[in-house]
Amino acid sequence: MFPLPNGVAYNSYLINDEKTALLDTVDAAISAEYLENITHALNGRQLDYLVINHMEPDHCANIEEILRRYPSVKVIGNPKTFQFFRQYYTMDMSDNYIEVKEGQEICLGSHTLRFYMAPMVHWPEVMVTYETSKGILFSADAFGAFGAISGNIFADELEYDSYFLDEARRYYTNIVGRYGNQVQALFKKLSGLEINMICGLHGHLWRGDMIPYIMDKYDKWSKYLPEKKGVVLAYGSMYGNTENAVNALAVKLAQRGIKDIRVYDVSKTHPSYIISDIFKYSHVVFAAPTYNMNLYFPMDSLIRELAVLNISNRKVSLIGNHTWASAALKNMTEMISNMKNMEIVGTPIDIKSSLREDREGELDNLADAIYESMDD
Ligand SMILES: [Fe+2]
Ligand SMILES: [Fe+2]
């Protein structure tokens, strides 16, 4: 569903104590290497527990094979975990599973695992596991990111901001973005715990200064608050006329001193990148032509997906284009006004085929309105 030019990591954790415990498995794409790693890490020992924090196939593809190899393993989940297991897989594991409740603990020797339910972060069965002796949170998809790991497994061991943050944001906003309230509820639930390390199911591990760093990002993303001022201009264009108006507006914004202007062609860039930047910045301009008496469909689906993800608190400006009948601007206005706390900035412009010089003043007015609203 998502382009992964930098790859993605599927994380699974093994605790070697008096009892052994595996926390989640991985995607089918890497089963062979994964099972080899488990055999190596167990070094001849039996596997006592398999904790399923998240029953999505990118983390569950190897449960059946683990059960075949370690038939006495106890599988830990909640009632929904097992319901989903039965929907995806055919193996009967009724003799293997232990259903746990909120706050229940399992002792492995010197480590103790405590379970907290985290519904809809990102599926209804999700739970997180807190290891009490070291303060390690196994956070399921929360605090995950796109981007494969290259040697360094901790986020503090590399230039996270330059190389990985964009992919962490693209992961969160597109995959968990809709469930901001549930992420906030989980934060509240965990607020009393001492957390020294966060181990998610995708991407780097968090410890030290990087814990408040990623918590701050997650807090903004899950409250739908922009990280910084800036304008994302997303456009669709048939013959370059809408594109031309957007480029002219982008330059006018820059001339007024606005920084961080991002221009995207919705026909060329995968929506996940545009959505991620719209979560990042304070302002957005949508510009698209009428197509078949409707809004040009890639723009239509971009705005619909933003609504599904519950994006709110953004300042939005609109440009439509049409030759004989106008629908794009009307549709965009309707869709934006149905979203929460989205303020329309400036007077929307409805271009007729191409932006003539005598209408450049409208573009200047729009640039002024966006500039003035940057300080609010
Ligand atoms: Fe997931
Ligand atoms: Fe995942």
mmCIF file of C-alpha atoms and ligand atoms in Angstrom:
data_model
loop_
_atom_site.group_PDB
_atom_site.id
_atom_site.type_symbol
_atom_site.label_atom_id
_atom_site.label_comp_id
_atom_site.label_asym_id
_atom_site.label_seq_id
_atom_site.Cartn_x
_atom_site.Cartn_y
_atom_site.Cartn_z
ATOM 1 C CA MET A 1 0.000 0.000 0.000
ATOM 2 C CA PHE A 2 2.900 2.365 0.682
ATOM 3 C CA PRO A 3 6.092 2.922 -1.284
ATOM 4 C CA LEU A 4 9.088 1.989 0.863
ATOM 5 C CA PRO A 5 12.142 3.419 -0.901
ATOM 6 C CA ASN A 6 14.121 3.143 2.331
ATOM 7 C CA GLY A 7 12.693 -0.234 3.297
ATOM 8 C CA VAL A 8 11.037 -1.053 6.603
ATOM 9 C CA ALA A 9 12.115 -3.024 9.661
ATOM 10 C CA TYR A 10 9.963 -5.655 11.371
ATOM 11 C CA ASN A 11 11.142 -5.927 14.960
ATOM 12 C CA SER A 12 10.754 -8.909 17.247
ATOM 13 C CA TYR A 13 12.334 -9.273 20.676
ATOM 14 C CA LEU A 14 13.602 -12.265 22.607
ATOM 15 C CA ILE A 15 14.102 -12.212 26.388
ATOM 16 C CA ASN A 16 16.449 -14.950 27.597
ATOM 17 C CA ASP A 17 15.673 -15.335 31.304
ATOM 18 C CA GLU A 18 14.857 -18.404 33.438
ATOM 19 C CA LYS A 19 11.934 -18.574 31.041
ATOM 20 C CA THR A 20 12.311 -17.449 27.444
ATOM 21 C CA ALA A 21 9.847 -15.043 25.869
ATOM 22 C CA LEU A 22 9.485 -13.875 22.302
ATOM 23 C CA LEU A 23 7.599 -10.626 21.765
ATOM 24 C CA ASP A 24 5.797 -10.605 18.407
ATOM 25 C CA THR A 25 7.026 -12.138 15.162
ATOM 26 C CA VAL A 26 7.621 -10.601 11.710
ATOM 27 C CA ASP A 27 6.288 -10.300 8.167
ATOM 28 C CA ALA A 28 6.189 -13.276 5.773
ATOM 29 C CA ALA A 29 8.747 -11.480 3.563
ATOM 30 C CA ILE A 30 11.547 -12.306 6.000
ATOM 31 C CA SER A 31 10.370 -15.574 7.604
ATOM 32 C CA ALA A 32 13.425 -17.638 6.663
ATOM 33 C CA GLU A 33 16.008 -15.250 8.140
ATOM 34 C CA TYR A 34 13.795 -14.605 11.137
ATOM 35 C CA LEU A 35 13.369 -18.270 12.081
ATOM 36 C CA GLU A 36 17.101 -18.825 11.646
ATOM 37 C CA ASN A 37 17.755 -15.886 13.992
ATOM 38 C CA ILE A 38 15.371 -17.267 16.618
ATOM 39 C CA THR A 39 17.055 -20.677 16.500
ATOM 40 C CA HIS A 40 20.443 -18.970 16.897
ATOM 41 C CA ALA A 41 19.334 -16.682 19.724
ATOM 42 C CA LEU A 42 17.641 -19.485 21.680
ATOM 43 C CA ASN A 43 20.818 -21.552 21.331
ATOM 44 C CA GLY A 44 19.077 -24.873 21.979
ATOM 45 C CA ARG A 45 16.693 -23.596 24.651
ATOM 46 C CA GLN A 46 12.943 -24.080 24.490
ATOM 47 C CA LEU A 47 10.638 -21.143 23.885
ATOM 48 C CA ASP A 48 8.299 -20.703 26.865
ATOM 49 C CA TYR A 49 6.205 -17.676 25.844
ATOM 50 C CA LEU A 50 5.189 -15.846 22.701
ATOM 51 C CA VAL A 51 3.566 -12.471 23.403
ATOM 52 C CA ILE A 52 1.335 -11.122 20.633
ATOM 53 C CA ASN A 53 1.081 -7.381 21.118
ATOM 54 C CA HIS A 54 -0.378 -6.865 17.641
ATOM 55 C CA MET A 55 -2.220 -9.409 15.500
ATOM 56 C CA GLU A 56 -1.582 -7.710 12.130
ATOM 57 C CA PRO A 57 0.008 -10.003 9.532
ATOM 58 C CA ASP A 58 3.225 -7.942 9.277
ATOM 59 C CA HIS A 59 3.917 -9.148 12.821
ATOM 60 C CA CYS A 60 2.052 -12.448 12.871
ATOM 61 C CA ALA A 61 3.074 -14.325 9.778
ATOM 62 C CA ASN A 62 5.323 -16.654 11.760
ATOM 63 C CA ILE A 63 3.106 -17.591 14.698
ATOM 64 C CA GLU A 64 2.058 -20.921 13.175
ATOM 65 C CA GLU A 65 5.664 -21.855 12.370
ATOM 66 C CA ILE A 66 6.770 -20.907 15.900
ATOM 67 C CA LEU A 67 4.008 -23.162 17.260
ATOM 68 C CA ARG A 68 5.172 -26.016 15.024
ATOM 69 C CA ARG A 69 8.779 -25.635 16.156
ATOM 70 C CA TYR A 70 8.054 -25.010 19.835
ATOM 71 C CA PRO A 71 4.793 -26.906 20.492
ATOM 72 C CA SER A 72 4.850 -26.278 24.251
ATOM 73 C CA VAL A 73 5.064 -22.486 23.872
ATOM 74 C CA LYS A 74 2.371 -20.486 25.681
ATOM 75 C CA VAL A 75 0.944 -17.768 23.494
ATOM 76 C CA ILE A 76 -0.083 -14.600 25.323
ATOM 77 C CA GLY A 77 -2.767 -12.298 24.003
ATOM 78 C CA ASN A 78 -6.252 -11.041 24.766
ATOM 79 C CA PRO A 79 -9.643 -12.311 23.558
ATOM 80 C CA LYS A 80 -9.489 -10.145 20.414
ATOM 81 C CA THR A 81 -5.980 -11.368 19.605
ATOM 82 C CA PHE A 82 -7.223 -14.929 19.439
ATOM 83 C CA GLN A 83 -10.351 -13.984 17.541
ATOM 84 C CA PHE A 84 -8.170 -12.391 14.837
ATOM 85 C CA PHE A 85 -5.756 -15.341 14.891
ATOM 86 C CA ARG A 86 -8.642 -17.656 14.058
ATOM 87 C CA GLN A 87 -9.743 -15.336 11.233
ATOM 88 C CA TYR A 88 -6.290 -15.330 9.588
ATOM 89 C CA TYR A 89 -4.912 -18.785 10.351
ATOM 90 C CA THR A 90 -6.152 -22.352 10.570
ATOM 91 C CA MET A 91 -3.942 -23.913 13.238
ATOM 92 C CA ASP A 92 -5.699 -24.781 16.488
ATOM 93 C CA MET A 93 -3.787 -23.189 19.342
ATOM 94 C CA SER A 94 -6.473 -23.476 21.999
ATOM 95 C CA ASP A 95 -4.102 -25.591 24.189
ATOM 96 C CA ASN A 96 -1.342 -22.986 23.895
ATOM 97 C CA TYR A 97 -2.920 -19.704 24.679
ATOM 98 C CA ILE A 98 -3.131 -17.620 27.810
ATOM 99 C CA GLU A 99 -5.575 -14.740 27.790
ATOM 100 C CA VAL A 100 -4.339 -11.773 29.780
ATOM 101 C CA LYS A 101 -6.179 -8.787 31.187
ATOM 102 C CA GLU A 102 -5.157 -5.184 31.748
ATOM 103 C CA GLY A 103 -2.311 -4.972 34.278
ATOM 104 C CA GLN A 104 -1.747 -8.741 34.483
ATOM 105 C CA GLU A 105 1.881 -9.832 34.927
ATOM 106 C CA ILE A 106 3.975 -12.804 33.893
ATOM 107 C CA CYS A 107 7.301 -13.428 35.622
ATOM 108 C CA LEU A 108 10.183 -14.794 33.539
ATOM 109 C CA GLY A 109 12.744 -14.901 36.401
ATOM 110 C CA SER A 110 14.469 -11.540 36.815
ATOM 111 C CA HIS A 111 12.171 -9.935 34.246
ATOM 112 C CA THR A 112 8.453 -9.384 34.641
ATOM 113 C CA LEU A 113 6.115 -8.538 31.793
ATOM 114 C CA ARG A 114 2.998 -6.451 32.467
ATOM 115 C CA PHE A 115 0.306 -5.980 29.847
ATOM 116 C CA TYR A 116 -1.690 -2.855 29.018
ATOM 117 C CA MET A 117 -4.450 -2.789 26.441
ATOM 118 C CA ALA A 118 -3.969 -0.164 23.703
ATOM 119 C CA PRO A 119 -7.092 -0.476 21.545
ATOM 120 C CA MET A 120 -6.856 1.144 18.082
ATOM 121 C CA VAL A 121 -3.147 1.918 18.345
ATOM 122 C CA HIS A 122 -3.407 0.679 15.641
ATOM 123 C CA TRP A 123 -5.954 -2.202 15.691
ATOM 124 C CA PRO A 124 -8.545 -3.119 18.353
ATOM 125 C CA GLU A 125 -6.576 -6.058 19.796
ATOM 126 C CA VAL A 126 -3.348 -4.107 20.332
ATOM 127 C CA MET A 127 -1.699 -4.254 23.717
ATOM 128 C CA VAL A 128 1.697 -3.028 24.893
ATOM 129 C CA THR A 129 4.034 -4.897 27.224
ATOM 130 C CA TYR A 130 5.976 -3.198 30.004
ATOM 131 C CA GLU A 131 9.050 -4.950 31.384
ATOM 132 C CA THR A 132 9.146 -3.845 35.009
ATOM 133 C CA SER A 133 12.792 -4.522 36.066
ATOM 134 C CA LYS A 134 14.426 -2.344 33.389
ATOM 135 C CA GLY A 135 11.511 -0.093 32.440
ATOM 136 C CA ILE A 136 11.269 -1.214 28.831
ATOM 137 C CA LEU A 137 8.078 -0.553 26.907
ATOM 138 C CA PHE A 138 7.324 -2.903 24.034
ATOM 139 C CA SER A 139 5.044 -0.494 22.259
ATOM 140 C CA ALA A 140 3.642 -2.460 19.277
ATOM 141 C CA ASP A 141 3.155 -0.133 16.262
ATOM 142 C CA ALA A 142 3.411 2.988 18.434
ATOM 143 C CA PHE A 143 6.753 4.783 17.974
ATOM 144 C CA GLY A 144 7.321 2.844 14.760
ATOM 145 C CA ALA A 145 8.712 4.187 11.510
ATOM 146 C CA PHE A 146 9.313 3.323 7.888
ATOM 147 C CA GLY A 147 12.972 2.909 6.974
ATOM 148 C CA ALA A 148 15.164 -0.163 7.390
ATOM 149 C CA ILE A 149 17.754 -0.352 10.147
ATOM 150 C CA SER A 150 21.388 -0.259 9.023
ATOM 151 C CA GLY A 151 23.460 -1.621 11.883
ATOM 152 C CA ASN A 152 22.653 1.015 14.505
ATOM 153 C CA ILE A 153 19.515 -0.114 16.272
ATOM 154 C CA PHE A 154 19.131 2.886 18.630
ATOM 155 C CA ALA A 155 17.794 6.217 17.377
ATOM 156 C CA ASP A 156 20.499 8.070 19.372
ATOM 157 C CA GLU A 157 23.275 6.384 17.385
ATOM 158 C CA LEU A 158 22.577 8.226 14.139
ATOM 159 C CA GLU A 159 21.358 11.524 12.686
ATOM 160 C CA TYR A 160 17.718 10.715 13.257
ATOM 161 C CA ASP A 161 16.364 14.123 12.342
ATOM 162 C CA SER A 162 17.998 14.270 8.917
ATOM 163 C CA TYR A 163 17.609 10.680 7.830
ATOM 164 C CA PHE A 164 14.670 9.056 9.579
ATOM 165 C CA LEU A 165 12.201 11.546 11.028
ATOM 166 C CA ASP A 166 10.361 12.125 7.726
ATOM 167 C CA GLU A 167 9.795 8.388 7.399
ATOM 168 C CA ALA A 168 8.686 8.118 11.041
ATOM 169 C CA ARG A 169 6.161 10.866 10.382
ATOM 170 C CA ARG A 170 4.975 9.294 7.118
ATOM 171 C CA TYR A 171 4.518 5.992 8.941
ATOM 172 C CA TYR A 172 2.619 7.462 11.894
ATOM 173 C CA THR A 173 0.396 9.889 9.991
ATOM 174 C CA ASN A 174 -0.712 7.449 7.320
ATOM 175 C CA ILE A 175 -1.033 4.320 9.443
ATOM 176 C CA VAL A 176 -1.982 5.443 12.943
ATOM 177 C CA GLY A 177 -2.978 9.046 12.077
ATOM 178 C CA ARG A 178 -6.712 8.448 12.367
ATOM 179 C CA TYR A 179 -6.381 7.254 15.971
ATOM 180 C CA GLY A 180 -4.902 10.334 17.657
ATOM 181 C CA ASN A 181 -7.376 10.163 20.558
ATOM 182 C CA GLN A 182 -6.482 6.537 21.228
ATOM 183 C CA VAL A 183 -2.757 7.406 21.169
ATOM 184 C CA GLN A 184 -3.442 10.174 23.710
ATOM 185 C CA ALA A 185 -5.416 7.704 25.872
ATOM 186 C CA LEU A 186 -2.460 5.298 25.839
ATOM 187 C CA PHE A 187 -0.052 8.094 26.844
ATOM 188 C CA LYS A 188 -2.311 8.921 29.778
ATOM 189 C CA LYS A 189 -2.448 5.291 30.840
ATOM 190 C CA LEU A 190 1.361 4.942 30.746
ATOM 191 C CA SER A 191 2.143 8.356 32.257
ATOM 192 C CA GLY A 192 2.979 6.959 35.715
ATOM 193 C CA LEU A 193 5.521 4.425 34.440
ATOM 194 C CA GLU A 194 9.276 4.928 34.391
ATOM 195 C CA ILE A 195 10.165 4.253 30.770
ATOM 196 C CA ASN A 196 13.879 3.863 30.017
ATOM 197 C CA MET A 197 13.553 2.310 26.600
ATOM 198 C CA ILE A 198 10.857 2.016 23.957
ATOM 199 C CA CYS A 199 10.978 -0.952 21.619
ATOM 200 C CA GLY A 200 8.446 -0.693 18.808
ATOM 201 C CA LEU A 201 7.656 -3.120 16.039
ATOM 202 C CA HIS A 202 9.163 -0.991 13.227
ATOM 203 C CA GLY A 203 12.346 1.046 13.084
ATOM 204 C CA HIS A 204 14.815 2.217 15.694
ATOM 205 C CA LEU A 205 14.663 1.789 19.479
ATOM 206 C CA TRP A 206 14.285 4.808 21.743
ATOM 207 C CA ARG A 207 16.246 5.553 24.911
ATOM 208 C CA GLY A 208 17.736 8.534 26.776
ATOM 209 C CA ASP A 209 17.107 11.957 25.229
ATOM 210 C CA MET A 210 15.405 10.379 22.243
ATOM 211 C CA ILE A 211 12.411 9.330 24.389
ATOM 212 C CA PRO A 212 11.217 12.922 25.079
ATOM 213 C CA TYR A 213 12.146 13.746 21.442
ATOM 214 C CA ILE A 214 9.808 11.163 19.925
ATOM 215 C CA MET A 215 7.154 11.673 22.641
ATOM 216 C CA ASP A 216 7.001 15.361 21.679
ATOM 217 C CA LYS A 217 6.524 14.480 17.995
ATOM 218 C CA TYR A 218 3.848 11.910 18.832
ATOM 219 C CA ASP A 219 2.082 14.380 21.089
ATOM 220 C CA LYS A 220 1.822 16.916 18.230
ATOM 221 C CA TRP A 221 0.860 14.343 15.606
ATOM 222 C CA SER A 222 -1.796 12.732 17.776
ATOM 223 C CA LYS A 223 -3.265 16.138 18.707
ATOM 224 C CA TYR A 224 -3.198 17.136 15.016
ATOM 225 C CA LEU A 225 -1.015 20.153 15.798
ATOM 226 C CA PRO A 226 1.532 21.318 13.215
ATOM 227 C CA GLU A 227 5.208 20.913 14.055
ATOM 228 C CA LYS A 228 6.132 24.164 12.344
ATOM 229 C CA LYS A 229 4.950 27.046 10.160
ATOM 230 C CA GLY A 230 5.087 26.363 6.472
ATOM 231 C CA VAL A 231 2.883 25.931 3.415
ATOM 232 C CA VAL A 232 2.218 22.716 1.506
ATOM 233 C CA LEU A 233 0.831 23.397 -1.979
ATOM 234 C CA ALA A 234 -0.756 20.277 -3.451
ATOM 235 C CA TYR A 235 -2.031 20.546 -6.989
ATOM 236 C CA GLY A 236 -3.397 18.564 -9.895
ATOM 237 C CA SER A 237 -3.073 19.992 -13.396
ATOM 238 C CA MET A 238 -4.202 18.835 -16.837
ATOM 239 C CA TYR A 239 -2.330 21.205 -19.147
ATOM 240 C CA GLY A 240 -0.058 23.051 -16.718
ATOM 241 C CA ASN A 241 -2.334 26.043 -16.091
ATOM 242 C CA THR A 242 -3.231 25.122 -12.515
ATOM 243 C CA GLU A 243 0.399 24.157 -11.953
ATOM 244 C CA ASN A 244 1.471 27.569 -13.255
ATOM 245 C CA ALA A 245 -0.843 29.380 -10.836
ATOM 246 C CA VAL A 246 0.502 27.290 -7.942
ATOM 247 C CA ASN A 247 4.109 28.010 -8.870
ATOM 248 C CA ALA A 248 3.309 31.730 -9.092
ATOM 249 C CA LEU A 249 1.637 31.603 -5.672
ATOM 250 C CA ALA A 250 4.613 29.709 -4.185
ATOM 251 C CA VAL A 251 6.985 32.444 -5.403
ATOM 252 C CA LYS A 252 4.693 35.179 -4.075
ATOM 253 C CA LEU A 253 4.675 33.450 -0.663
ATOM 254 C CA ALA A 254 8.467 33.267 -0.705
ATOM 255 C CA GLN A 255 8.695 36.951 -1.682
ATOM 256 C CA ARG A 256 6.676 37.789 1.409
ATOM 257 C CA GLY A 257 9.247 35.960 3.533
ATOM 258 C CA ILE A 258 7.456 32.660 4.107
ATOM 259 C CA LYS A 259 9.845 29.756 4.591
ATOM 260 C CA ASP A 260 9.299 26.027 4.187
ATOM 261 C CA ILE A 261 7.144 25.981 1.069
ATOM 262 C CA ARG A 262 6.516 22.497 -0.358
ATOM 263 C CA VAL A 263 4.911 22.010 -3.773
ATOM 264 C CA TYR A 264 3.495 18.597 -4.720
ATOM 265 C CA ASP A 265 1.852 17.318 -7.903
ATOM 266 C CA VAL A 266 -0.860 14.904 -6.711
ATOM 267 C CA SER A 267 -0.591 12.987 -10.011
ATOM 268 C CA LYS A 268 3.096 12.260 -9.408
ATOM 269 C CA THR A 269 3.773 11.982 -5.680
ATOM 270 C CA HIS A 270 2.317 9.159 -3.603
ATOM 271 C CA PRO A 271 -0.309 10.677 -1.267
ATOM 272 C CA SER A 272 1.437 9.292 1.827
ATOM 273 C CA TYR A 273 4.238 11.859 1.358
ATOM 274 C CA ILE A 274 1.822 14.761 0.890
ATOM 275 C CA ILE A 275 -0.260 13.679 3.902
ATOM 276 C CA SER A 276 2.876 13.471 6.022
ATOM 277 C CA ASP A 277 3.896 17.039 5.137
ATOM 278 C CA ILE A 278 0.355 18.330 5.712
ATOM 279 C CA PHE A 279 0.603 16.873 9.246
ATOM 280 C CA LYS A 280 3.976 18.622 9.625
ATOM 281 C CA TYR A 281 3.126 22.141 8.479
ATOM 282 C CA SER A 282 0.594 24.795 9.481
ATOM 283 C CA HIS A 283 -0.820 25.761 6.064
ATOM 284 C CA VAL A 284 -2.008 23.960 2.981
ATOM 285 C CA VAL A 285 -3.152 25.069 -0.472
ATOM 286 C CA PHE A 286 -5.202 22.682 -2.593
ATOM 287 C CA ALA A 287 -5.407 23.506 -6.309
ATOM 288 C CA ALA A 288 -7.127 21.315 -8.880
ATOM 289 C CA PRO A 289 -9.233 21.401 -12.025
ATOM 290 C CA THR A 290 -12.755 20.213 -12.563
ATOM 291 C CA TYR A 291 -12.653 16.827 -14.282
ATOM 292 C CA ASN A 292 -15.749 14.993 -15.597
ATOM 293 C CA MET A 293 -17.937 17.488 -13.720
ATOM 294 C CA ASN A 294 -16.192 16.603 -10.458
ATOM 295 C CA LEU A 295 -12.980 17.299 -8.593
ATOM 296 C CA TYR A 296 -9.940 15.765 -10.342
ATOM 297 C CA PHE A 297 -9.879 12.314 -8.713
ATOM 298 C CA PRO A 298 -6.332 12.142 -7.236
ATOM 299 C CA MET A 299 -7.084 15.416 -5.420
ATOM 300 C CA ASP A 300 -10.491 14.068 -4.411
ATOM 301 C CA SER A 301 -8.928 10.948 -2.903
ATOM 302 C CA LEU A 302 -6.135 12.933 -1.203
ATOM 303 C CA ILE A 303 -8.626 15.182 0.591
ATOM 304 C CA ARG A 304 -10.887 12.219 1.461
ATOM 305 C CA GLU A 305 -7.947 10.357 2.969
ATOM 306 C CA LEU A 306 -6.982 13.438 5.002
ATOM 307 C CA ALA A 307 -10.555 13.541 6.330
ATOM 308 C CA VAL A 308 -10.392 9.819 7.183
ATOM 309 C CA LEU A 309 -7.143 10.497 9.074
ATOM 310 C CA ASN A 310 -8.984 13.191 11.085
ATOM 311 C CA ILE A 311 -6.583 15.967 10.081
ATOM 312 C CA SER A 312 -7.648 19.204 11.774
ATOM 313 C CA ASN A 313 -6.319 22.589 12.914
ATOM 314 C CA ARG A 314 -4.872 23.580 9.536
ATOM 315 C CA LYS A 315 -5.223 26.779 7.516
ATOM 316 C CA VAL A 316 -6.406 25.959 4.041
ATOM 317 C CA SER A 317 -6.501 27.981 0.812
ATOM 318 C CA LEU A 318 -8.204 26.822 -2.345
ATOM 319 C CA ILE A 319 -7.741 27.251 -6.084
ATOM 320 C CA GLY A 320 -10.052 25.624 -8.625
ATOM 321 C CA ASN A 321 -9.886 25.606 -12.395
ATOM 322 C CA HIS A 322 -12.517 24.969 -15.062
ATOM 323 C CA THR A 323 -13.265 25.825 -18.694
ATOM 324 C CA TRP A 324 -17.057 25.674 -18.938
ATOM 325 C CA ALA A 325 -18.525 24.310 -15.688
ATOM 326 C CA SER A 326 -17.058 24.652 -12.197
ATOM 327 C CA ALA A 327 -17.152 21.752 -9.729
ATOM 328 C CA ALA A 328 -13.608 21.375 -8.297
ATOM 329 C CA LEU A 329 -13.680 24.440 -6.066
ATOM 330 C CA LYS A 330 -17.188 23.725 -4.782
ATOM 331 C CA ASN A 331 -16.301 20.101 -3.943
ATOM 332 C CA MET A 332 -13.039 21.047 -2.217
ATOM 333 C CA THR A 333 -14.799 23.769 -0.191
ATOM 334 C CA GLU A 334 -17.462 21.296 0.945
ATOM 335 C CA MET A 335 -14.965 18.605 1.909
ATOM 336 C CA ILE A 336 -12.753 21.017 3.854
ATOM 337 C CA SER A 337 -15.693 22.606 5.674
ATOM 338 C CA ASN A 338 -16.791 19.147 6.886
ATOM 339 C CA MET A 339 -13.414 18.637 8.557
ATOM 340 C CA LYS A 340 -12.703 19.750 12.122
ATOM 341 C CA ASN A 341 -11.225 23.187 12.759
ATOM 342 C CA MET A 342 -9.961 23.773 9.229
ATOM 343 C CA GLU A 343 -9.916 27.501 8.545
ATOM 344 C CA ILE A 344 -10.228 28.718 4.963
ATOM 345 C CA VAL A 345 -7.683 31.500 4.494
ATOM 346 C CA GLY A 346 -8.122 34.156 1.794
ATOM 347 C CA THR A 347 -10.674 34.259 -1.003
ATOM 348 C CA PRO A 348 -10.668 31.030 -3.030
ATOM 349 C CA ILE A 349 -9.772 31.547 -6.673
ATOM 350 C CA ASP A 350 -11.658 29.835 -9.479
ATOM 351 C CA ILE A 351 -9.468 30.070 -12.578
ATOM 352 C CA LYS A 352 -11.120 29.966 -15.985
ATOM 353 C CA SER A 353 -8.801 27.752 -18.063
ATOM 354 C CA SER A 354 -5.672 29.779 -17.373
ATOM 355 C CA LEU A 355 -4.778 32.542 -14.979
ATOM 356 C CA ARG A 356 -4.862 35.774 -17.007
ATOM 357 C CA GLU A 357 -2.715 38.727 -16.050
ATOM 358 C CA ASP A 358 -5.754 40.798 -15.058
ATOM 359 C CA ARG A 359 -6.433 38.282 -12.255
ATOM 360 C CA GLU A 360 -2.910 38.266 -10.819
ATOM 361 C CA GLY A 361 -4.155 40.631 -8.115
ATOM 362 C CA GLU A 362 -6.322 37.799 -6.720
ATOM 363 C CA LEU A 363 -3.211 35.651 -6.367
ATOM 364 C CA ASP A 364 -1.446 38.541 -4.585
ATOM 365 C CA ASN A 365 -4.415 38.906 -2.230
ATOM 366 C CA LEU A 366 -4.328 35.180 -1.488
ATOM 367 C CA ALA A 367 -0.563 35.346 -0.810
ATOM 368 C CA ASP A 368 -1.155 38.334 1.531
ATOM 369 C CA ALA A 369 -3.902 36.490 3.401
ATOM 370 C CA ILE A 370 -1.716 33.402 3.862
ATOM 371 C CA TYR A 371 1.217 35.556 4.978
ATOM 372 C CA GLU A 372 -0.916 37.452 7.492
ATOM 373 C CA SER A 373 -2.377 34.244 8.918
ATOM 374 C CA MET A 374 1.106 32.807 9.602
ATOM 375 C CA ASP A 375 1.300 34.773 12.874
ATOM 376 C CA ASP A 376 -2.008 33.591 14.354
HETATM 377 FE FE FE B 1 -0.267 -2.327 12.654
HETATM 378 FE FE FE B 2 3.132 -2.923 12.018
#
